[in-house]
Amino acid sequence: MKLLDTLYYKILLIRKFEELLFSLFEKGKLSGTTHTYIGQEATGVSLIENLGPNDIVISNHRCHGHYLSKTGDVVGLLSEILGKKNGVCKGRGGSQHLYSKGFYSNGVQGNMFPVSAGIALAEKWKNSSNLTVIFIGDGTLGEGIIYETLNMISLYKIPILIVVENNQYAQSTPIKDNFAGKIIDRLAGFSIRVEENETTDAEFLYHRYKKLIKSIKLLNEPRIDIIHNERLGPHSKGDDERSSEILNKIKEKDPITVLKKKIDLITQEKIEKEISILLSKALDKVNKMENSFNLY
Ligand SMILES: Cc1ncc(C[n+]2csc(CCOP(=O)(O)OP(=O)(O)O)c2C)c(N)n1
Ligand SMILES: [Mg+2]
């Protein structure tokens, strides 16, 4: 597949997967909660598309997009979220607590940050060329453990790529009400090279990450990358106080809209059909699986 087609396929797969989750909630077939990556998909997809199979991805509560980009494991994730015994974590991790080879996520904000530094340090001590990437949100910069860990990452020159996905909100609190100063200024205080971009253009991000990853692997040093974007969906399910005017503005930057302008219509339709078939087959398969817990 051509690069643009691959990026479109992967972004659309995440989007349709998460839209399916919302429809399952509406039908009462899914309980608990979920945090979708809707509107932010370009970052994870374009970065992870540059990684090798042994590179390590560490995520947070908003992890489905990162997981699908790393593993492509639709059935494993869907069955996990639906609490099935065949889920990637036997239906006990749910939407937020996932483990698969080279992938870790946890719903406790900031909790995986020191763990990721430890994982990256272990890779350094093993002289491996595997890169560790951690994704955190802007709101998580309110956790003190982030700064203790950044201090160690810098002092020990731990090769890790820290991606801060600033979607401008910590749950329902806008960044202007919870964050003093600028993210880049705060993070620059640790003598770790930091860059920032405001974009949802997966093609641009793909080429940027190619260079950045090459440079980290060559220099064996940490880097921080801040991506300013916005989520199109609610924080979890339905908890969105933003006006339709604001949401319409964000829709203009939807990574799918951005990519559609670069791909011919026939290819778009082919990919859309492929994904629709893949997801409906996955759901059929998962529906036949045994539940991990019998709650009722
Ligand atoms: C230690 C901890 N406190 C509170 C929560 C509840 N919580 C879940 S997500 C979230 C906001 C996270 O904001 P951010 O880091 O910006 O990530 P985003 O949800 O915007 O992707 C909060 C407060 C939590 N999961 N863990
Ligand atoms: Mg946020």
mmCIF file of C-alpha atoms and ligand atoms in Angstrom:
data_model
loop_
_atom_site.group_PDB
_atom_site.id
_atom_site.type_symbol
_atom_site.label_atom_id
_atom_site.label_comp_id
_atom_site.label_asym_id
_atom_site.label_seq_id
_atom_site.Cartn_x
_atom_site.Cartn_y
_atom_site.Cartn_z
ATOM 1 C CA MET A 1 0.000 0.000 0.000
ATOM 2 C CA LYS A 2 1.154 3.541 -0.680
ATOM 3 C CA LEU A 3 2.059 5.584 2.416
ATOM 4 C CA LEU A 4 -0.991 7.858 2.262
ATOM 5 C CA ASP A 5 -3.326 4.897 1.780
ATOM 6 C CA THR A 6 -1.769 3.113 4.771
ATOM 7 C CA LEU A 7 -2.142 6.187 6.972
ATOM 8 C CA TYR A 8 -5.744 6.625 5.841
ATOM 9 C CA TYR A 9 -6.505 2.949 6.437
ATOM 10 C CA LYS A 10 -5.054 3.001 9.953
ATOM 11 C CA ILE A 11 -6.693 6.259 10.985
ATOM 12 C CA LEU A 12 -10.071 5.207 9.604
ATOM 13 C CA LEU A 13 -9.809 1.809 11.291
ATOM 14 C CA ILE A 14 -9.355 3.488 14.682
ATOM 15 C CA ARG A 15 -12.170 5.962 13.978
ATOM 16 C CA LYS A 16 -14.653 3.277 12.911
ATOM 17 C CA PHE A 17 -13.585 0.974 15.752
ATOM 18 C CA GLU A 18 -14.287 3.687 18.312
ATOM 19 C CA GLU A 19 -17.558 4.719 16.660
ATOM 20 C CA LEU A 20 -18.567 1.079 16.957
ATOM 21 C CA LEU A 21 -17.826 1.258 20.691
ATOM 22 C CA PHE A 22 -20.161 4.244 21.071
ATOM 23 C CA SER A 23 -22.916 2.380 19.214
ATOM 24 C CA LEU A 24 -22.425 -0.650 21.479
ATOM 25 C CA PHE A 25 -22.798 1.617 24.529
ATOM 26 C CA GLU A 26 -26.017 3.035 23.113
ATOM 27 C CA LYS A 27 -27.380 -0.476 22.622
ATOM 28 C CA GLY A 28 -26.438 -1.379 26.198
ATOM 29 C CA LYS A 29 -24.002 -4.035 24.980
ATOM 30 C CA LEU A 30 -20.959 -2.367 26.497
ATOM 31 C CA SER A 31 -20.565 -1.087 30.038
ATOM 32 C CA GLY A 32 -17.853 0.756 31.968
ATOM 33 C CA THR A 33 -16.194 3.639 30.214
ATOM 34 C CA THR A 34 -14.054 4.447 27.212
ATOM 35 C CA HIS A 35 -11.845 7.312 26.092
ATOM 36 C CA THR A 36 -11.705 7.642 22.331
ATOM 37 C CA TYR A 37 -8.866 8.997 20.199
ATOM 38 C CA ILE A 38 -11.340 10.597 17.770
ATOM 39 C CA GLY A 39 -9.706 13.668 16.188
ATOM 40 C CA GLN A 40 -6.212 12.901 17.500
ATOM 41 C CA GLU A 41 -5.459 9.739 15.483
ATOM 42 C CA ALA A 42 -2.840 11.308 13.182
ATOM 43 C CA THR A 43 -0.240 11.553 15.964
ATOM 44 C CA GLY A 44 -0.194 7.934 17.121
ATOM 45 C CA VAL A 45 -0.652 6.415 13.674
ATOM 46 C CA SER A 46 2.101 8.413 11.970
ATOM 47 C CA LEU A 47 4.565 7.876 14.803
ATOM 48 C CA ILE A 48 3.950 4.169 15.336
ATOM 49 C CA GLU A 49 4.045 3.546 11.571
ATOM 50 C CA ASN A 50 7.731 4.484 11.844
ATOM 51 C CA LEU A 51 8.485 1.965 14.597
ATOM 52 C CA GLY A 52 9.870 -1.527 14.253
ATOM 53 C CA PRO A 53 8.232 -4.623 15.801
ATOM 54 C CA ASN A 54 10.566 -4.575 18.812
ATOM 55 C CA ASP A 55 10.119 -0.903 19.670
ATOM 56 C CA ILE A 56 7.995 -0.319 22.761
ATOM 57 C CA VAL A 57 4.856 1.796 23.054
ATOM 58 C CA ILE A 58 3.469 2.912 26.401
ATOM 59 C CA SER A 59 0.094 4.563 26.551
ATOM 60 C CA ASN A 60 -2.544 5.858 28.920
ATOM 61 C CA HIS A 61 -6.319 5.832 29.406
ATOM 62 C CA ARG A 62 -6.817 7.024 25.790
ATOM 63 C CA CYS A 63 -5.041 3.988 24.381
ATOM 64 C CA HIS A 64 -7.138 2.253 21.688
ATOM 65 C CA GLY A 65 -5.529 4.182 18.820
ATOM 66 C CA HIS A 66 -2.019 3.538 20.085
ATOM 67 C CA TYR A 67 -2.804 -0.141 20.616
ATOM 68 C CA LEU A 68 -4.329 -0.650 17.168
ATOM 69 C CA SER A 69 -1.446 1.227 15.513
ATOM 70 C CA LYS A 70 1.098 -0.960 17.288
ATOM 71 C CA THR A 71 -0.634 -4.341 16.989
ATOM 72 C CA GLY A 72 -3.440 -4.140 14.410
ATOM 73 C CA ASP A 73 -5.236 -6.518 16.793
ATOM 74 C CA VAL A 74 -8.900 -5.551 16.304
ATOM 75 C CA VAL A 75 -10.400 -8.786 17.652
ATOM 76 C CA GLY A 76 -8.083 -8.858 20.693
ATOM 77 C CA LEU A 77 -9.020 -5.287 21.660
ATOM 78 C CA LEU A 78 -12.738 -5.521 20.924
ATOM 79 C CA SER A 79 -13.050 -8.753 22.896
ATOM 80 C CA GLU A 80 -11.039 -7.211 25.737
ATOM 81 C CA ILE A 81 -13.294 -4.147 25.916
ATOM 82 C CA LEU A 82 -16.365 -6.385 25.783
ATOM 83 C CA GLY A 83 -14.994 -8.422 28.691
ATOM 84 C CA LYS A 84 -14.444 -11.704 26.852
ATOM 85 C CA LYS A 85 -12.166 -14.527 27.962
ATOM 86 C CA ASN A 86 -10.350 -14.323 24.612
ATOM 87 C CA GLY A 87 -9.537 -10.628 25.087
ATOM 88 C CA VAL A 88 -5.891 -9.600 24.887
ATOM 89 C CA CYS A 89 -5.855 -9.443 28.711
ATOM 90 C CA LYS A 90 -8.491 -12.133 29.160
ATOM 91 C CA GLY A 91 -11.207 -9.490 29.496
ATOM 92 C CA ARG A 92 -9.860 -8.205 32.811
ATOM 93 C CA GLY A 93 -7.994 -5.093 31.618
ATOM 94 C CA GLY A 94 -10.900 -3.530 29.750
ATOM 95 C CA SER A 95 -10.509 -0.382 27.714
ATOM 96 C CA GLN A 96 -7.582 1.155 29.589
ATOM 97 C CA HIS A 97 -5.316 -1.548 31.004
ATOM 98 C CA LEU A 98 -3.723 -3.360 28.118
ATOM 99 C CA TYR A 99 -0.657 -5.467 27.655
ATOM 100 C CA SER A 100 0.633 -7.091 24.515
ATOM 101 C CA LYS A 101 4.214 -7.700 23.385
ATOM 102 C CA GLY A 102 5.853 -4.251 23.335
ATOM 103 C CA PHE A 103 2.677 -2.452 24.408
ATOM 104 C CA TYR A 104 1.594 -1.288 27.858
ATOM 105 C CA SER A 105 -1.196 1.033 28.984
ATOM 106 C CA ASN A 106 -2.721 2.036 32.293
ATOM 107 C CA GLY A 107 -5.598 4.319 33.259
ATOM 108 C CA VAL A 108 -3.910 5.924 36.284
ATOM 109 C CA GLN A 109 -2.666 9.304 35.087
ATOM 110 C CA GLY A 110 1.120 9.576 35.117
ATOM 111 C CA ASN A 111 1.503 6.078 36.505
ATOM 112 C CA MET A 112 3.254 4.680 33.426
ATOM 113 C CA PHE A 113 5.714 7.565 33.133
ATOM 114 C CA PRO A 114 8.339 6.305 35.630
ATOM 115 C CA VAL A 115 7.714 2.768 34.384
ATOM 116 C CA SER A 116 8.499 3.882 30.826
ATOM 117 C CA ALA A 117 11.762 5.472 31.991
ATOM 118 C CA GLY A 118 12.688 2.166 33.663
ATOM 119 C CA ILE A 119 11.840 0.197 30.527
ATOM 120 C CA ALA A 120 13.899 2.563 28.359
ATOM 121 C CA LEU A 121 16.817 2.426 30.804
ATOM 122 C CA ALA A 122 16.722 -1.378 30.741
ATOM 123 C CA GLU A 123 16.881 -1.259 26.920
ATOM 124 C CA LYS A 124 19.888 1.072 27.179
ATOM 125 C CA TRP A 125 21.674 -1.262 29.601
ATOM 126 C CA LYS A 126 20.969 -4.180 27.254
ATOM 127 C CA ASN A 127 22.581 -2.157 24.434
ATOM 128 C CA SER A 128 19.428 -2.802 22.414
ATOM 129 C CA SER A 129 18.386 -0.543 19.577
ATOM 130 C CA ASN A 130 14.721 -0.733 20.610
ATOM 131 C CA LEU A 131 13.125 2.647 21.146
ATOM 132 C CA THR A 132 10.658 3.315 23.969
ATOM 133 C CA VAL A 133 7.859 5.771 23.249
ATOM 134 C CA ILE A 134 5.480 7.099 25.911
ATOM 135 C CA PHE A 135 2.314 9.094 25.256
ATOM 136 C CA ILE A 136 0.930 11.419 27.948
ATOM 137 C CA GLY A 137 -1.783 14.066 27.909
ATOM 138 C CA ASP A 138 -1.555 17.758 28.857
ATOM 139 C CA GLY A 139 -3.589 17.206 32.042
ATOM 140 C CA THR A 140 -1.119 14.581 33.194
ATOM 141 C CA LEU A 141 1.538 17.286 33.398
ATOM 142 C CA GLY A 142 -0.175 18.120 36.707
ATOM 143 C CA GLU A 143 1.251 14.928 38.259
ATOM 144 C CA GLY A 144 4.460 15.487 40.270
ATOM 145 C CA ILE A 145 5.950 12.135 39.273
ATOM 146 C CA ILE A 146 6.389 13.477 35.725
ATOM 147 C CA TYR A 147 9.021 15.959 36.925
ATOM 148 C CA GLU A 148 10.946 13.537 39.167
ATOM 149 C CA THR A 149 11.097 11.175 36.212
ATOM 150 C CA LEU A 150 12.152 13.848 33.694
ATOM 151 C CA ASN A 151 15.009 14.733 36.021
ATOM 152 C CA MET A 152 16.223 11.126 35.992
ATOM 153 C CA ILE A 153 15.667 10.709 32.250
ATOM 154 C CA SER A 154 17.882 13.715 31.630
ATOM 155 C CA LEU A 155 20.572 12.817 34.172
ATOM 156 C CA TYR A 156 20.842 9.187 33.009
ATOM 157 C CA LYS A 157 20.481 10.169 29.336
ATOM 158 C CA ILE A 158 17.713 7.619 28.882
ATOM 159 C CA PRO A 159 16.782 7.196 25.203
ATOM 160 C CA ILE A 160 13.027 7.667 25.177
ATOM 161 C CA LEU A 161 10.562 9.607 23.063
ATOM 162 C CA ILE A 162 8.030 11.418 25.227
ATOM 163 C CA VAL A 163 4.990 12.531 23.267
ATOM 164 C CA VAL A 164 2.748 15.060 24.962
ATOM 165 C CA GLU A 165 -0.633 15.084 23.257
ATOM 166 C CA ASN A 166 -2.081 18.435 24.205
ATOM 167 C CA ASN A 167 -5.758 18.153 23.322
ATOM 168 C CA GLN A 168 -6.356 21.297 25.408
ATOM 169 C CA TYR A 169 -8.408 19.531 28.083
ATOM 170 C CA ALA A 170 -7.932 17.528 31.263
ATOM 171 C CA GLN A 171 -11.261 15.732 31.363
ATOM 172 C CA SER A 172 -13.635 18.750 31.203
ATOM 173 C CA THR A 173 -11.186 21.387 32.474
ATOM 174 C CA PRO A 174 -9.708 23.553 29.707
ATOM 175 C CA ILE A 175 -5.950 23.980 29.788
ATOM 176 C CA LYS A 176 -6.222 27.712 30.505
ATOM 177 C CA ASP A 177 -7.822 26.881 33.874
ATOM 178 C CA ASN A 178 -5.321 24.255 35.007
ATOM 179 C CA PHE A 179 -1.922 24.897 33.477
ATOM 180 C CA ALA A 180 0.368 27.789 34.422
ATOM 181 C CA GLY A 181 2.820 28.917 31.748
ATOM 182 C CA LYS A 182 3.549 27.185 28.462
ATOM 183 C CA ILE A 183 4.094 23.438 28.183
ATOM 184 C CA ILE A 184 7.272 23.876 26.140
ATOM 185 C CA ASP A 185 8.799 26.316 28.648
ATOM 186 C CA ARG A 186 8.113 24.018 31.563
ATOM 187 C CA LEU A 187 9.544 20.937 29.864
ATOM 188 C CA ALA A 188 12.566 22.780 28.488
ATOM 189 C CA GLY A 189 13.835 23.109 32.059
ATOM 190 C CA PHE A 190 15.224 19.562 32.066
ATOM 191 C CA SER A 191 17.855 19.978 29.338
ATOM 192 C CA ILE A 192 16.021 17.522 27.106
ATOM 193 C CA ARG A 193 15.512 18.629 23.508
ATOM 194 C CA VAL A 194 11.879 19.527 23.006
ATOM 195 C CA GLU A 195 9.894 20.409 19.893
ATOM 196 C CA GLU A 196 6.267 21.364 19.388
ATOM 197 C CA ASN A 197 3.827 21.302 16.487
ATOM 198 C CA GLU A 198 0.167 22.085 16.039
ATOM 199 C CA THR A 199 -1.040 19.700 13.361
ATOM 200 C CA THR A 200 -3.364 16.840 12.455
ATOM 201 C CA ASP A 201 -1.649 16.164 9.123
ATOM 202 C CA ALA A 202 -0.588 12.509 9.243
ATOM 203 C CA GLU A 203 1.652 12.782 6.177
ATOM 204 C CA PHE A 204 3.584 15.711 7.666
ATOM 205 C CA LEU A 205 3.847 13.939 11.023
ATOM 206 C CA TYR A 206 4.998 10.677 9.439
ATOM 207 C CA HIS A 207 7.979 12.328 7.763
ATOM 208 C CA ARG A 208 8.800 14.347 10.878
ATOM 209 C CA TYR A 209 8.774 11.261 13.094
ATOM 210 C CA LYS A 210 10.952 9.371 10.618
ATOM 211 C CA LYS A 211 13.679 11.984 11.114
ATOM 212 C CA LEU A 212 13.137 12.343 14.851
ATOM 213 C CA ILE A 213 13.293 8.600 15.535
ATOM 214 C CA LYS A 214 16.440 8.222 13.425
ATOM 215 C CA SER A 215 18.056 11.014 15.394
ATOM 216 C CA ILE A 216 17.097 9.561 18.816
ATOM 217 C CA LYS A 217 18.425 6.122 17.848
ATOM 218 C CA LEU A 218 21.669 7.646 16.560
ATOM 219 C CA LEU A 219 22.307 9.923 19.538
ATOM 220 C CA ASN A 220 20.851 7.566 22.168
ATOM 221 C CA GLU A 221 19.219 10.432 24.036
ATOM 222 C CA PRO A 222 15.759 11.479 25.229
ATOM 223 C CA ARG A 223 13.459 13.800 23.309
ATOM 224 C CA ILE A 224 10.143 15.459 24.064
ATOM 225 C CA ASP A 225 7.619 16.087 21.312
ATOM 226 C CA ILE A 226 4.538 18.197 21.991
ATOM 227 C CA ILE A 227 1.623 17.899 19.599
ATOM 228 C CA HIS A 228 -1.154 20.430 20.003
ATOM 229 C CA ASN A 229 -4.421 19.039 18.704
ATOM 230 C CA GLU A 230 -7.996 18.650 19.871
ATOM 231 C CA ARG A 231 -10.234 15.718 20.521
ATOM 232 C CA LEU A 232 -13.378 15.655 18.437
ATOM 233 C CA GLY A 233 -15.203 13.295 20.736
ATOM 234 C CA PRO A 234 -16.153 13.679 24.392
ATOM 235 C CA HIS A 235 -13.621 13.022 27.170
ATOM 236 C CA SER A 236 -15.180 9.603 27.754
ATOM 237 C CA LYS A 237 -18.841 9.061 26.865
ATOM 238 C CA GLY A 238 -21.079 12.089 26.542
ATOM 239 C CA ASP A 239 -19.162 14.389 28.916
ATOM 240 C CA ASP A 240 -18.616 17.257 26.519
ATOM 241 C CA GLU A 241 -19.619 20.808 27.298
ATOM 242 C CA ARG A 242 -18.167 22.392 24.154
ATOM 243 C CA SER A 243 -20.562 24.243 21.855
ATOM 244 C CA SER A 244 -21.406 22.946 18.369
ATOM 245 C CA GLU A 245 -19.707 26.082 17.031
ATOM 246 C CA ILE A 246 -16.401 25.058 18.646
ATOM 247 C CA LEU A 247 -16.812 21.434 17.550
ATOM 248 C CA ASN A 248 -17.454 22.488 13.958
ATOM 249 C CA LYS A 249 -14.199 24.459 13.990
ATOM 250 C CA ILE A 250 -12.338 21.394 15.272
ATOM 251 C CA LYS A 251 -13.948 19.245 12.549
ATOM 252 C CA GLU A 252 -12.124 21.309 9.932
ATOM 253 C CA LYS A 253 -8.891 19.881 11.368
ATOM 254 C CA ASP A 254 -10.167 16.307 11.494
ATOM 255 C CA PRO A 255 -7.192 14.136 10.374
ATOM 256 C CA ILE A 256 -9.550 12.177 8.120
ATOM 257 C CA THR A 257 -10.697 15.350 6.326
ATOM 258 C CA VAL A 258 -7.041 16.415 5.976
ATOM 259 C CA LEU A 259 -6.021 13.061 4.430
ATOM 260 C CA LYS A 260 -9.087 12.772 2.191
ATOM 261 C CA LYS A 261 -7.876 15.823 0.273
ATOM 262 C CA LYS A 262 -4.755 13.865 -0.731
ATOM 263 C CA ILE A 263 -6.298 10.509 -1.724
ATOM 264 C CA ASP A 264 -8.456 9.702 -4.762
ATOM 265 C CA LEU A 265 -12.112 8.834 -4.204
ATOM 266 C CA ILE A 266 -11.903 5.256 -5.510
ATOM 267 C CA THR A 267 -9.124 4.385 -3.063
ATOM 268 C CA GLN A 268 -11.027 6.026 -0.211
ATOM 269 C CA GLU A 269 -14.152 3.992 -0.970
ATOM 270 C CA LYS A 270 -12.153 0.756 -1.281
ATOM 271 C CA ILE A 271 -10.531 1.321 2.121
ATOM 272 C CA GLU A 272 -13.836 2.305 3.744
ATOM 273 C CA LYS A 273 -15.472 -0.896 2.487
ATOM 274 C CA GLU A 274 -12.555 -3.050 3.627
ATOM 275 C CA ILE A 275 -12.747 -1.606 7.142
ATOM 276 C CA SER A 276 -16.501 -1.953 7.357
ATOM 277 C CA ILE A 277 -16.253 -5.674 6.458
ATOM 278 C CA LEU A 278 -13.328 -6.221 8.836
ATOM 279 C CA LEU A 279 -15.170 -4.656 11.782
ATOM 280 C CA SER A 280 -18.438 -6.436 11.170
ATOM 281 C CA LYS A 281 -16.626 -9.802 10.958
ATOM 282 C CA ALA A 282 -14.689 -8.944 14.149
ATOM 283 C CA LEU A 283 -17.904 -8.096 16.012
ATOM 284 C CA ASP A 284 -19.576 -11.328 14.888
ATOM 285 C CA LYS A 285 -16.586 -13.301 16.123
ATOM 286 C CA VAL A 286 -16.406 -11.464 19.456
ATOM 287 C CA ASN A 287 -20.154 -11.810 20.086
ATOM 288 C CA LYS A 288 -19.737 -15.586 20.021
ATOM 289 C CA MET A 289 -16.990 -15.541 22.672
ATOM 290 C CA GLU A 290 -17.481 -16.475 26.314
ATOM 291 C CA ASN A 291 -17.592 -13.669 28.919
ATOM 292 C CA SER A 292 -14.689 -13.326 31.321
ATOM 293 C CA PHE A 293 -16.997 -12.394 34.210
ATOM 294 C CA ASN A 294 -20.636 -13.152 34.759
ATOM 295 C CA LEU A 295 -21.714 -10.036 36.586
ATOM 296 C CA TYR A 296 -25.448 -10.514 36.423
HETATM 297 C C1 LIG B 1 -4.285 9.702 39.122
HETATM 298 C C2 LIG B 1 -5.549 9.946 38.346
HETATM 299 N N1 LIG B 1 -6.343 10.996 38.678
HETATM 300 C C3 LIG B 1 -7.495 11.218 37.998
HETATM 301 C C4 LIG B 1 -7.877 10.365 36.988
HETATM 302 C C5 LIG B 1 -9.191 10.617 36.224
HETATM 303 N N2 LIG B 1 -8.868 11.091 34.893
HETATM 304 C C6 LIG B 1 -8.867 10.251 33.827
HETATM 305 S S1 LIG B 1 -8.373 11.025 32.426
HETATM 306 C C7 LIG B 1 -8.224 12.503 33.219
HETATM 307 C C8 LIG B 1 -7.762 13.717 32.468
HETATM 308 C C9 LIG B 1 -6.524 13.444 31.699
HETATM 309 O O1 LIG B 1 -6.163 14.550 30.947
HETATM 310 P P1 LIG B 1 -4.992 14.466 29.921
HETATM 311 O O2 LIG B 1 -3.756 13.964 30.562
HETATM 312 O O3 LIG B 1 -4.904 15.785 29.262
HETATM 313 O O4 LIG B 1 -5.460 13.352 28.892
HETATM 314 P P2 LIG B 1 -6.710 13.400 27.900
HETATM 315 O O5 LIG B 1 -7.839 12.746 28.619
HETATM 316 O O6 LIG B 1 -6.997 14.803 27.563
HETATM 317 O O7 LIG B 1 -6.266 12.606 26.729
HETATM 318 C C10 LIG B 1 -8.547 12.382 34.571
HETATM 319 C C11 LIG B 1 -8.513 13.496 35.524
HETATM 320 C C12 LIG B 1 -7.020 9.297 36.674
HETATM 321 N N3 LIG B 1 -7.305 8.445 35.691
HETATM 322 N N4 LIG B 1 -5.864 9.099 37.364
HETATM 323 MG MG MG B 2 -5.761 16.460 27.541
#
